[in-house]
Short mmCIF file of C-alpha atoms and ligand atoms in Angstrom, two decimals:
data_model
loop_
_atom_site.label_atom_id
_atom_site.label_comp_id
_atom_site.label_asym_id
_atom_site.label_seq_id
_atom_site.Cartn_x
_atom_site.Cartn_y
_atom_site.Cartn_z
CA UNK A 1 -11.40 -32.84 10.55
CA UNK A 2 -8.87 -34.79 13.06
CA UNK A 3 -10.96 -35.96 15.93
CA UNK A 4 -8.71 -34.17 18.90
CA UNK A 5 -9.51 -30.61 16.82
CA UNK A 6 -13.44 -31.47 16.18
CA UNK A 7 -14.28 -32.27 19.83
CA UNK A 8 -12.67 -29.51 21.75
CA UNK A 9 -14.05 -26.96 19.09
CA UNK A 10 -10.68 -25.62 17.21
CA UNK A 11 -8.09 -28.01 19.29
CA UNK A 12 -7.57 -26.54 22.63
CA UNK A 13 -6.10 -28.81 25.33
CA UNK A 14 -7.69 -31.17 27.63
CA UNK A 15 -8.29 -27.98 29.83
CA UNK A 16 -11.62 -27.10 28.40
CA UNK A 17 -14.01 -28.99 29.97
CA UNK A 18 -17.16 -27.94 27.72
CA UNK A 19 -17.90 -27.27 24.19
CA UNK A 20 -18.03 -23.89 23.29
CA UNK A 21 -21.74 -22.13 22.48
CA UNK A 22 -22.73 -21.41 19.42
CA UNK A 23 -22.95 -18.23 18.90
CA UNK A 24 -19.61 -17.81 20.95
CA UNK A 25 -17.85 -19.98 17.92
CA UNK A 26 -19.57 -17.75 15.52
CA UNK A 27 -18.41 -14.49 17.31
CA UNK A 28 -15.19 -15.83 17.32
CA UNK A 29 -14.34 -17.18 14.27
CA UNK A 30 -12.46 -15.82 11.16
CA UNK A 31 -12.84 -18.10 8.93
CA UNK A 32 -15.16 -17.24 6.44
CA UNK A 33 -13.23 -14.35 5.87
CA UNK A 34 -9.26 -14.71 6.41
CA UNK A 35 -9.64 -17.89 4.23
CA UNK A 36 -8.58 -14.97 1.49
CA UNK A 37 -5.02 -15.82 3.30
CA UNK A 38 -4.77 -19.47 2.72
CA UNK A 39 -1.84 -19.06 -0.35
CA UNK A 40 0.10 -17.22 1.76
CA UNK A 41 -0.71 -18.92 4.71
CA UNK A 42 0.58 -21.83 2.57
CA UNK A 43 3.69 -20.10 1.50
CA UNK A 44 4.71 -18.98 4.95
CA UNK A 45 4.10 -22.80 6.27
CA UNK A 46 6.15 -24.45 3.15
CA UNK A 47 8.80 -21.60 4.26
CA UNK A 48 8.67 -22.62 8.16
CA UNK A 49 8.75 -26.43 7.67
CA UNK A 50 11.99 -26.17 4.85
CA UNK A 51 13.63 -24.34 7.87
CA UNK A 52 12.82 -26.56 10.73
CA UNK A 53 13.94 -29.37 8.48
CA UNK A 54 17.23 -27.39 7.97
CA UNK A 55 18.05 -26.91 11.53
CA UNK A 56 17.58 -30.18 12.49
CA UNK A 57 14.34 -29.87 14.15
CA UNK A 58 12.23 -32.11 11.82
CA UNK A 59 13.32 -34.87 9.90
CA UNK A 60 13.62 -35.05 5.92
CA UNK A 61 10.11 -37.55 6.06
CA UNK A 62 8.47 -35.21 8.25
CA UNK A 63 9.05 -32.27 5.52
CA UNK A 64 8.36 -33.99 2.32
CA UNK A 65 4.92 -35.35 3.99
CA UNK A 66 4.27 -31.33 5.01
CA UNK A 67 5.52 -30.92 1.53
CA UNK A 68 2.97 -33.15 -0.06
CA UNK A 69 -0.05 -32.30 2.39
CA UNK A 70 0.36 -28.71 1.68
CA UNK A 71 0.58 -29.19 -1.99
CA UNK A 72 -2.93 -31.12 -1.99
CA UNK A 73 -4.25 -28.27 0.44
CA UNK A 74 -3.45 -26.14 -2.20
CA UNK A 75 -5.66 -28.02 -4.96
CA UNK A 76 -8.30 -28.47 -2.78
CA UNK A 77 -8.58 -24.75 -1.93
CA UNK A 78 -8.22 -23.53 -5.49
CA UNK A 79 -10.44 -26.02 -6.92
CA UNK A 80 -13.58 -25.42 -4.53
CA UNK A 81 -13.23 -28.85 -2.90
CA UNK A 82 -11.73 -27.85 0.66
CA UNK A 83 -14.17 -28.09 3.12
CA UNK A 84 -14.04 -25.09 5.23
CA UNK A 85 -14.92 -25.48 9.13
CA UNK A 86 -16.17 -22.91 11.36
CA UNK A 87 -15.59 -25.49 14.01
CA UNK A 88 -12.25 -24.57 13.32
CA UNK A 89 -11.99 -20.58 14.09
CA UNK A 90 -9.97 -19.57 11.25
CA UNK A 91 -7.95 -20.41 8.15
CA UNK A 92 -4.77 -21.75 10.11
CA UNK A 93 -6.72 -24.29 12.36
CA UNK A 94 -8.30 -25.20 9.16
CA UNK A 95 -5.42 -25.47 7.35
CA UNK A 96 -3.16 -27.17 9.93
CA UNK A 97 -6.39 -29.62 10.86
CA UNK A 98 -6.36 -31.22 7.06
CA UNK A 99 -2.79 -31.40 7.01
CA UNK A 100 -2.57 -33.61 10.01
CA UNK A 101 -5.53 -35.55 8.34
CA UNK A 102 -3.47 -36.08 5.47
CA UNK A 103 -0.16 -36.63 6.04
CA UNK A 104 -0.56 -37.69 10.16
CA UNK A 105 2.31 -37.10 12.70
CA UNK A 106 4.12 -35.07 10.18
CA UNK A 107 1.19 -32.64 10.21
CA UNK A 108 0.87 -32.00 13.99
CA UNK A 109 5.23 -30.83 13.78
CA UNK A 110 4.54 -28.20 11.78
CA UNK A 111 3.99 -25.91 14.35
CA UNK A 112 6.54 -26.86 16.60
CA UNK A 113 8.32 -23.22 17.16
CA UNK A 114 5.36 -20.88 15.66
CA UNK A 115 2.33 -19.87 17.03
CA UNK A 116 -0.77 -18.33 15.15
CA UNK A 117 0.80 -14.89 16.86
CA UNK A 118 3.35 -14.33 13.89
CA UNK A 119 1.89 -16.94 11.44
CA UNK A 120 -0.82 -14.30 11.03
CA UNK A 121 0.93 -11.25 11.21
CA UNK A 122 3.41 -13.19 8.72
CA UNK A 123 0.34 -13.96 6.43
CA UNK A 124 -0.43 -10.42 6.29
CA UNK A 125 2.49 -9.06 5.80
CA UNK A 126 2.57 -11.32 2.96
CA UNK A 127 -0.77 -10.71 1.11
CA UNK A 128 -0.81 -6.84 1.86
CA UNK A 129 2.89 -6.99 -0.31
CA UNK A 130 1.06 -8.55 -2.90
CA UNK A 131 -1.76 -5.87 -2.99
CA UNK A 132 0.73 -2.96 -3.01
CA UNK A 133 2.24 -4.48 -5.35
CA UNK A 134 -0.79 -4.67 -7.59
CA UNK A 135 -1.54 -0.95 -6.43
CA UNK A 136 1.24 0.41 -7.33
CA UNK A 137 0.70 -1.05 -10.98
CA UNK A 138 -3.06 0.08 -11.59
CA UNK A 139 -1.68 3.45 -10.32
CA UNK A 140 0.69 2.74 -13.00
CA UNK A 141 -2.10 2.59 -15.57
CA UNK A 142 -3.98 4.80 -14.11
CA UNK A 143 -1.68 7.68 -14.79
CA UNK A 144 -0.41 6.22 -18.41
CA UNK A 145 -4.16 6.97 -19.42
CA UNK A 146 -4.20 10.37 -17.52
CA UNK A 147 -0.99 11.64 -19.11
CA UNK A 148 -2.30 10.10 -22.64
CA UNK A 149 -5.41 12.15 -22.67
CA UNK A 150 -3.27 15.16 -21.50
CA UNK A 151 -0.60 15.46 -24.28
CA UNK A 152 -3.82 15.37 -26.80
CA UNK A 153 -5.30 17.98 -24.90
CA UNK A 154 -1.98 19.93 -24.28
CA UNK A 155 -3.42 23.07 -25.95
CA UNK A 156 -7.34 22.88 -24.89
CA UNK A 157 -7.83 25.65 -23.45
CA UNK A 158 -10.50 26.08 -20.16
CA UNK A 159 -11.03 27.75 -17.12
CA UNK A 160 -8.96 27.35 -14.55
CA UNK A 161 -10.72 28.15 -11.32
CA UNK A 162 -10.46 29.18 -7.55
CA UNK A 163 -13.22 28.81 -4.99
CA UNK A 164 -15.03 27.22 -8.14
CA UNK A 165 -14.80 31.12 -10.10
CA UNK A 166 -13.20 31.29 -13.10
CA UNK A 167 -10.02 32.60 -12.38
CA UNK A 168 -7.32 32.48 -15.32
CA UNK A 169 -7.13 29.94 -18.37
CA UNK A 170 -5.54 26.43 -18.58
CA UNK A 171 -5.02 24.02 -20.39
CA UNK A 172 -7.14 20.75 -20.11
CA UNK A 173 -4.09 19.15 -19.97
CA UNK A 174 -2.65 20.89 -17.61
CA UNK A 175 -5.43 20.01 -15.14
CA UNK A 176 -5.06 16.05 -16.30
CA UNK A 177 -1.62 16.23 -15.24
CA UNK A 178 -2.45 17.41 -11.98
CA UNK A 179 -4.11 14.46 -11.37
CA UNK A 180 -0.82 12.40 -12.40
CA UNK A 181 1.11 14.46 -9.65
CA UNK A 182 -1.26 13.15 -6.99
CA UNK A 183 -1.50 9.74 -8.37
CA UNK A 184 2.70 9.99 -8.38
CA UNK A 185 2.94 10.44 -5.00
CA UNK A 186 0.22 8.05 -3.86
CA UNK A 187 2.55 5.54 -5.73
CA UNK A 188 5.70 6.84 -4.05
CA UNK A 189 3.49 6.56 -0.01
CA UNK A 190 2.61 2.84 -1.18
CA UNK A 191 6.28 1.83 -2.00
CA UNK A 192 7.56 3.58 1.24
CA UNK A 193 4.76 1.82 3.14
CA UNK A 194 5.51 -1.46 1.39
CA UNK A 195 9.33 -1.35 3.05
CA UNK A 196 8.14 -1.52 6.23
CA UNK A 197 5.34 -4.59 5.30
CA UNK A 198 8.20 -6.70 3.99
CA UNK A 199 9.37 -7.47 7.42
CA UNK A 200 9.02 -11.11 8.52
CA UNK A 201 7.71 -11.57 12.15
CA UNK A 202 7.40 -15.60 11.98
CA UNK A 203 10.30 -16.38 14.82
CA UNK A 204 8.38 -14.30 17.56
CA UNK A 205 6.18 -17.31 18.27
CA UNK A 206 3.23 -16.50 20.70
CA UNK A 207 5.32 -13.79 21.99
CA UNK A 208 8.52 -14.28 23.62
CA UNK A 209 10.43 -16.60 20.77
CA UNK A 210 11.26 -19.97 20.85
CA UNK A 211 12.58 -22.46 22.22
CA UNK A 212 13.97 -23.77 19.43
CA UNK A 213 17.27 -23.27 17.32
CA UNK A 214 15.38 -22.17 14.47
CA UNK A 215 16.70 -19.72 11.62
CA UNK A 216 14.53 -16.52 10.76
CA UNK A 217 16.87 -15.28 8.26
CA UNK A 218 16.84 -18.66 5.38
CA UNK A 219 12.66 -18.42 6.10
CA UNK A 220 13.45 -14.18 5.57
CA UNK A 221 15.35 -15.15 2.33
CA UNK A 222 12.38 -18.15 1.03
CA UNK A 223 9.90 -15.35 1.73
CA UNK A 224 11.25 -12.53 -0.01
CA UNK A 225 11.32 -10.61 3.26
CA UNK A 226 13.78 -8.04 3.49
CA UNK A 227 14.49 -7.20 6.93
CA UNK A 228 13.33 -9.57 10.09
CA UNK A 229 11.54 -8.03 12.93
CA UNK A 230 13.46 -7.07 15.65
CA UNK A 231 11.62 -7.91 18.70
CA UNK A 232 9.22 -10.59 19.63
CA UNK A 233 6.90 -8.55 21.34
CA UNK A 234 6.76 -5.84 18.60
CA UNK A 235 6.11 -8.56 15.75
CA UNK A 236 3.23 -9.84 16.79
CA UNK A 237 1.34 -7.18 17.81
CA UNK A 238 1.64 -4.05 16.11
CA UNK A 239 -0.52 -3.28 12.73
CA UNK A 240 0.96 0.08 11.86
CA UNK A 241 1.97 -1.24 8.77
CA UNK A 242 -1.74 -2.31 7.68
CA UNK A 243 -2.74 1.54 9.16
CA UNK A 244 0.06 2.80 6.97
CA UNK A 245 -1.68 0.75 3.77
CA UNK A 246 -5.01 2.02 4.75
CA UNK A 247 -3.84 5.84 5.55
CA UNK A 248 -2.04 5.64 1.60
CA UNK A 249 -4.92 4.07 0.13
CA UNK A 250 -7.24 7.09 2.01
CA UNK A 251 -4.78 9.53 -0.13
CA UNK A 252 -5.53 7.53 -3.63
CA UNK A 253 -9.25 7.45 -2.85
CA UNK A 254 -9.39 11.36 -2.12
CA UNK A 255 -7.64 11.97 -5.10
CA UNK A 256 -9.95 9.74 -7.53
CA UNK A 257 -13.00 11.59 -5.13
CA UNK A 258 -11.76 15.19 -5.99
CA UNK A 259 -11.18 13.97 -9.80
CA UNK A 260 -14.65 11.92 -9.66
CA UNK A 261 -16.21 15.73 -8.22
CA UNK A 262 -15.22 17.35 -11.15
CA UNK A 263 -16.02 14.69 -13.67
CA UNK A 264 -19.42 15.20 -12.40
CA UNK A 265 -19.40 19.07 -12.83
CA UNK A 266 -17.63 18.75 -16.12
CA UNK A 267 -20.41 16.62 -17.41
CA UNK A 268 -23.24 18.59 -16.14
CA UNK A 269 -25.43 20.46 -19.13
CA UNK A 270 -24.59 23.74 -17.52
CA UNK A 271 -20.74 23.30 -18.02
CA UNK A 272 -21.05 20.50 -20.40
CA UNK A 273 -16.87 20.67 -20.58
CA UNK A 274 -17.02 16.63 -21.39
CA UNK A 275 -19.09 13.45 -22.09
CA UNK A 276 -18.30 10.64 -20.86
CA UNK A 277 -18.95 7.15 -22.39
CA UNK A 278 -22.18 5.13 -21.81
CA UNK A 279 -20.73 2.36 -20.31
CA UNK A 280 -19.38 4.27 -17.37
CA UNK A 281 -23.01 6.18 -16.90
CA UNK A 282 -26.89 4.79 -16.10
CA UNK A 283 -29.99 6.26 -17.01
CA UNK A 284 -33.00 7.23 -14.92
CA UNK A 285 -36.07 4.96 -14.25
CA UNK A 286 -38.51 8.31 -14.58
CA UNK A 287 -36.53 10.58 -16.68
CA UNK A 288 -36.13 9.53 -20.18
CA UNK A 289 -33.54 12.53 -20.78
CA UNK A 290 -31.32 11.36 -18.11
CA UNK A 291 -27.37 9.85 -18.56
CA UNK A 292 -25.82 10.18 -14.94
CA UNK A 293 -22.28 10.02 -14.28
CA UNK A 294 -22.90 6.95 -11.53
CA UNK A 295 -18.85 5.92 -11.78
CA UNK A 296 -17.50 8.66 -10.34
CA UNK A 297 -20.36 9.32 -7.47
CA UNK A 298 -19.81 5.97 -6.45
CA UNK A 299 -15.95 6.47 -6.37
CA UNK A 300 -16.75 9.56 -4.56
CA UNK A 301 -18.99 7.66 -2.05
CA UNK A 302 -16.71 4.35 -2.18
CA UNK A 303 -13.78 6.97 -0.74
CA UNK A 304 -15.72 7.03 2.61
CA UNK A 305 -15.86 3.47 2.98
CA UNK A 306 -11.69 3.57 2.67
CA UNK A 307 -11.84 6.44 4.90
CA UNK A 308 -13.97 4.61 7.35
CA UNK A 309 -11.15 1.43 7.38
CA UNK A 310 -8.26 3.33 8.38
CA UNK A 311 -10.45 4.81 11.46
CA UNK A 312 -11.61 1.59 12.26
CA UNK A 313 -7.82 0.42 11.85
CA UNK A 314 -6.50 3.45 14.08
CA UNK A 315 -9.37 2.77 16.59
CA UNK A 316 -8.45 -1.02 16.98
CA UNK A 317 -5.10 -0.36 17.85
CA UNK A 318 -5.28 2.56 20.47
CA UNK A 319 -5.97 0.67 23.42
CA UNK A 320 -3.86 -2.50 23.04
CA UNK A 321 -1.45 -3.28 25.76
CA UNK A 322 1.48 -5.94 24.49
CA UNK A 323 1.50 -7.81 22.75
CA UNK A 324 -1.20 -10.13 20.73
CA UNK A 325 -4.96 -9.50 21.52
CA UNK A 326 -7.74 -10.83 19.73
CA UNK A 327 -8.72 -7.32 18.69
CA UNK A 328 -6.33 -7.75 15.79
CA UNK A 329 -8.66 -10.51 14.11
CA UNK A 330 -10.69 -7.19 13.61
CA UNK A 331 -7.58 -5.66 10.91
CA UNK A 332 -9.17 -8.05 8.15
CA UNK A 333 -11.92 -7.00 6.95
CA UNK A 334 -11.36 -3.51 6.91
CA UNK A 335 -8.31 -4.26 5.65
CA UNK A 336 -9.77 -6.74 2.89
CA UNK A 337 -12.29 -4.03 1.59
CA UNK A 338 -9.82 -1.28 1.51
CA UNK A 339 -7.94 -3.46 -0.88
CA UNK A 340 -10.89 -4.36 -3.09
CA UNK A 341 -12.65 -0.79 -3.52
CA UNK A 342 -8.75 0.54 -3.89
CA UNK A 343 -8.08 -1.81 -7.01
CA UNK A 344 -11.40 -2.22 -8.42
CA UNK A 345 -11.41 1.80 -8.33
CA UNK A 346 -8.33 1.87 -9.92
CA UNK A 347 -8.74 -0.65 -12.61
CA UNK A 348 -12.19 1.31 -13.32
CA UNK A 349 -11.01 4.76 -13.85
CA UNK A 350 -8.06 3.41 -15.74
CA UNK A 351 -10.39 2.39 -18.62
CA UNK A 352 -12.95 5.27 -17.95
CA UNK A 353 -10.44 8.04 -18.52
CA UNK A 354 -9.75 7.25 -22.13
CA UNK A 355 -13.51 7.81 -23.04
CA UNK A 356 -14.11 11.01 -21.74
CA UNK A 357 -14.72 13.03 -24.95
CA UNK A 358 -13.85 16.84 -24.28
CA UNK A 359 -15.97 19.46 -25.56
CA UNK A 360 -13.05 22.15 -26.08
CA UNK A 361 -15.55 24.64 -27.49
CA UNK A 362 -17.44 24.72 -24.08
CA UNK A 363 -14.25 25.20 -21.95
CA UNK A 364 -13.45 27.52 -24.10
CA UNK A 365 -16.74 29.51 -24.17
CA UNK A 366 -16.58 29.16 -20.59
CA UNK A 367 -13.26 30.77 -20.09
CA UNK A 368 -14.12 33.60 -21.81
CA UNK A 369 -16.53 34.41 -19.11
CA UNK A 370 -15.17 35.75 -15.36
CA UNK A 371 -12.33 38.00 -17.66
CA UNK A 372 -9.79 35.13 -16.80
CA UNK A 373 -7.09 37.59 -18.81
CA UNK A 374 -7.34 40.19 -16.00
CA UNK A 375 -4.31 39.08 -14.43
CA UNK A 376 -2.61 39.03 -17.59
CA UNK A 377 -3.46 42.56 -17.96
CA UNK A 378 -2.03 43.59 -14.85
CA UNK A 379 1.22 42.24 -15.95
CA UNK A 380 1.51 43.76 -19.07
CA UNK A 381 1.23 46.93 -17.27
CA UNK A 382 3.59 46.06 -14.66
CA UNK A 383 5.73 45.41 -17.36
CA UNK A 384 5.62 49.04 -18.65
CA UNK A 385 6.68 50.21 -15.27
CA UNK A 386 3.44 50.30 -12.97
CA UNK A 387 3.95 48.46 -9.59
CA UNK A 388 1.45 45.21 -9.31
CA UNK A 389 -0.70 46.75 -6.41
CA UNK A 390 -1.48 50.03 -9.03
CA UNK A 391 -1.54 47.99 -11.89
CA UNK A 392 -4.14 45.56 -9.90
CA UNK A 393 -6.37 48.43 -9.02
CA UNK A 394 -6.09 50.36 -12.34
CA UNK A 395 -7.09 46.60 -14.12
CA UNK A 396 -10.06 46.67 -11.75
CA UNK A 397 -11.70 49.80 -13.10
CA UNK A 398 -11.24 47.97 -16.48
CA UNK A 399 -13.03 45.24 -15.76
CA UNK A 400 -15.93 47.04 -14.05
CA UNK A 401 -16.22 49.10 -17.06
CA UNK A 402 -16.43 45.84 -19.69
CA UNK A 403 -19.41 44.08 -17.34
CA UNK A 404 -21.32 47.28 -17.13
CA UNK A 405 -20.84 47.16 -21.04
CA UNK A 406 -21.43 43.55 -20.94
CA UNK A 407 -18.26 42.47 -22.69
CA UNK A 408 -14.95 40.96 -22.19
CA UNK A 409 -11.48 42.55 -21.54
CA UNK A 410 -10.48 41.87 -24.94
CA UNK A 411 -13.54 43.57 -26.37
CA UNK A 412 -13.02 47.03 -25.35
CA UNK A 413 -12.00 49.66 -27.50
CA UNK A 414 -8.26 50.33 -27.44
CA UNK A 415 -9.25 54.15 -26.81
CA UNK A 416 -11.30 52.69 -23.89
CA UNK A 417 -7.94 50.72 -22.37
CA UNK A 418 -5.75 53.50 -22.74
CA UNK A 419 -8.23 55.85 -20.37
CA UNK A 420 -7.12 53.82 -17.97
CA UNK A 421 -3.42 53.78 -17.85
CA UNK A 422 -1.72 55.74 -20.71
CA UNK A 423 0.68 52.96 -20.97
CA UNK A 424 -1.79 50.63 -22.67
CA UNK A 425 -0.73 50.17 -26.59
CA UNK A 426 -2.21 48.31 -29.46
CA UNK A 427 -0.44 45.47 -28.06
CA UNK A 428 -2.28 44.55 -25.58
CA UNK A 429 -4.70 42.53 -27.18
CA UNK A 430 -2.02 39.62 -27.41
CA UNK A 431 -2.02 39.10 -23.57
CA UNK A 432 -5.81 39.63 -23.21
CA UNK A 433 -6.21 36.78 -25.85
CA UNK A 434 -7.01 32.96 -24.03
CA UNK A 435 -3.87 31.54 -25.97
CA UNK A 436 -1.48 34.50 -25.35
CA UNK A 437 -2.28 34.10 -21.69
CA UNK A 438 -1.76 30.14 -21.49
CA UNK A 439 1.32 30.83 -24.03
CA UNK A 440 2.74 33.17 -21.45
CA UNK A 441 3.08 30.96 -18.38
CA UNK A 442 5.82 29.33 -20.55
CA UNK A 443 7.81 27.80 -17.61
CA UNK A 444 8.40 24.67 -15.66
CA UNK A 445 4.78 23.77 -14.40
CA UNK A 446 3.13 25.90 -16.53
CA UNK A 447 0.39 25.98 -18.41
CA UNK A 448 1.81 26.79 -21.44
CA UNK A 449 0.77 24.21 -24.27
CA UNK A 450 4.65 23.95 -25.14
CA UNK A 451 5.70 23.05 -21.71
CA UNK A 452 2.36 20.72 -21.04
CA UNK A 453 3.06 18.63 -23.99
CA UNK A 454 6.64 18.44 -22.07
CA UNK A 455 5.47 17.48 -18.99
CA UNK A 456 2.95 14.65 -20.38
CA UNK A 457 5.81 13.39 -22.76
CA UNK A 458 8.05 13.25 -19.46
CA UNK A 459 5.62 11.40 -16.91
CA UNK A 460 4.84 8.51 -19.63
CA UNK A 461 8.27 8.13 -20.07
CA UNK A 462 8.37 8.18 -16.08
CA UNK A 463 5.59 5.67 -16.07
CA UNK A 464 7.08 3.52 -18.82
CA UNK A 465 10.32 3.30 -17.19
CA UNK A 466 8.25 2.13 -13.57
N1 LIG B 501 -7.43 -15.62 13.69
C1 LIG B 501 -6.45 -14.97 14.50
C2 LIG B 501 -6.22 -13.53 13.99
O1 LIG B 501 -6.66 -13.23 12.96
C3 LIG B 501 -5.16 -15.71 14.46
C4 LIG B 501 -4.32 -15.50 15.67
C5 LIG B 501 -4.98 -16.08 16.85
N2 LIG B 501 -4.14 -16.13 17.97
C6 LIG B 501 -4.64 -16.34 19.17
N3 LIG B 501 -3.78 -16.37 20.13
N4 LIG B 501 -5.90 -16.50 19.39
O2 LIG B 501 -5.63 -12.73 14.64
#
């Protein structure tokens, strides 16, 4: 550590005239966790320096030494041999600090027109790209397995249900490929979200700009940015984009929660619609007979912690006049374990979707139960000429009359059916069927095994294409 940085804690001016206490430092520093930004920290400083050097405000010397110093940084970091002070607050002090011990003068001009203001918001920007980027592909995967397991299953048939009662049939693909509609769109919020990340606010300095003649738009262009924040004030201080990551990666979680919910339902003995593989499920220390689903309820539990970030994201950023406060030191570890339960989630679930090993027999057991055809009924009569609100009513007495005899729809005696509405022909028996009423719903988002096979064949040649 350069001696000017070590004795005034993390390289204030002469204006401090004691060191700082101990536990203030502690309170105050980042570094042991924003030293997750030191690549991009890197990239954004290699980025500033090649600019400075272009417009004339460094000399050729000056940037190969930065060049050089950086490079070694680099090593150091990756290879476990950088030696990380808390002395000095956070991973740009740190950073900047072994530079200048490096490569001297050269080191202490790197900052000349920046300030940690938009380095950091530049640094973010940066890495969150990155992790949307690597979002958007396990979502990706994610849905390639989903949509697999669904054109397999095109034609399983179970219970669909509302308020948890069995209400009509499905197909188990059809419910799959619900999931892959929700997983779509959480794909399509992250892109949006990322266009408004890939903004570059280094220029802003501390605040107001620079001095300086400098050129945002070649350190835009070396970053991959693609727009440059407009206004100095704005770029340093806002964080709506990291709420915006947070509030998309809420929507993911939910989604693998409300999937993870019925994983665990599907897998208990009294539905017993699936198994799941062992290495996705623990045992019980008492309970010999035990195999728990402990994946998804830890998804489901994980999707609080997500939750949790964005509030604590939202809640941060409420009360901050313009423009930088230190409140915004706050965004990173929320913003750090959103990323990490997001992708670890992902990458999870992605593998645990392929062995889930449907028991078709079960759903199908089970969607005999509840007369899930009733509707179907209804419509055959409709067809015949009875409006829906009679045909609904006349369909009621039926099915009161097959659970007092303790059978299904389809069981009762044709003479039985035709009591109730003189309409009712031999027929019939093809709608009250499980496959005649999934093969009726034979249009676009269906559940017709036909059009399900469709729709799975379309989204992996969606996700293919992506
Ligand atoms: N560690 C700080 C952060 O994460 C960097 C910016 C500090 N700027 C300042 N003026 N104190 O926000």
């Amino acid at each position: 550590m350069s001696d000017q940085l070590a004795n005034k804690s993390a390289g204030w001016s002469g204006l401090f005239s004691e060191p700082m206490d101990e536990l203030v430092k502690r309170y105050t520093a980042s570094v042991d966790f924003d030293r997750a930004l030191a690549e991009v920290d890197i990239q954004g400083s290699l980025a500033h320096a090649r600019m400075l050097e272009a417009a004339g405000i460094i000399d050729a010397r000056d940037l190969s030494d930065i060049e050089r110093g950086l490079t070694q940084i680099r090593q150091e970091i990756e290879g476990g041999t950088f030696d990380w002070s808390l002395d000095l607050e956070d991973v740009h002090l740190n950073i900047e600090a072994r530079l200048t011990a490096l490569v001297g003068d050269a080191g202490k001009r790197l900052h000349t027109g920046r300030s940690r203001n938009d380095q950091v918001a530049t640094d973010i920007r940066l890495w969150l790209r990155g992790t949307i980027d690597n979002a958007i592909d396990q979502l990706t995967a994610l849905q390639t397995s989903l949509a697999t397991l669904a054109l397999e299953h095109a034609g399983t048939i179970m219970p669909g249900f509302t308020h948890l009662q069995v209400a009509q049939p499905v197909t188990f693909g059809h419910h799959l490929l619900a999931y892959v509609e929700m997983f779509a769109r959480d794909a399509e919020r992250l892109a949006d979200a990322r266009r408004r990340v890939n903004r570059l606010p280094l220029g802003a300095a501390a605040l107001a700009g620079t001095t300086f003649p400098i050129d945002r738009q070649r350190v835009a262009d070396a970053l991959g940015f693609e727009a440059i924040a407009a206004n100095s004030l704005d770029a340093v201080s806002d964080r709506d984009f990291a709420i915006e990551f947070c509030a998309a990666a809420s929507l993911v979680m939910i989604h693998v929660s409300r999937l993870s919910e019925e994983l665990v339902l599907w897998m208990s003995p009294a539905m017993g619609f699936i198994d799941m593989a062992d290495r996705f499920c623990t045992g019980s220390s008492i309970m010999p007979q035990k195999k728990n689903p402990d994946v998804p309820e830890l998804a489901r539990g994980k999707t609080g912690r997500v939750i949790g970030a964005l509030v604590t994201l939202t809640t941060l950023m409420k009360g901050q006049p313009l423009a930088y406060n230190k409140d915004n030191q706050e965004d990173k570890e929320p913003l750090f374990d959103t990323a990490r339960t997001l992708l670890e989630t992902l990458r999870i679930f992605t593998d645990l979707i392929p062995g889930i090993a449907p028991r078709p027999e079960r759903m199908r057991a089970a969607a005999l139960q509840g007369f899930s055809t009733a509707t179907d009924l209804a419509d055959y009569l409709v067809r015949r000429g009875l409006p829906f609100r009679a045909a609904h009513e006349t369909v009621a007495r039926a099915v009161r009359e097959a659970s007092d005899r303790g059978v299904d729809l389809a069981e009762l005696p044709l003479d039985v059916l035709t009591a109730f509405d003189s309409r009712i022909e031999a027929d019939v028996f093809e709608v009250l069927t499980l496959e005649g009423s999934v093969a009726a719903r034979d249009h676009f988002g269906g559940t017709a095994p036909a059009r399900v096979a469709d729709a799975a064949r379309a989204a992996l040649d969606r996700l293919a294409a992506r």
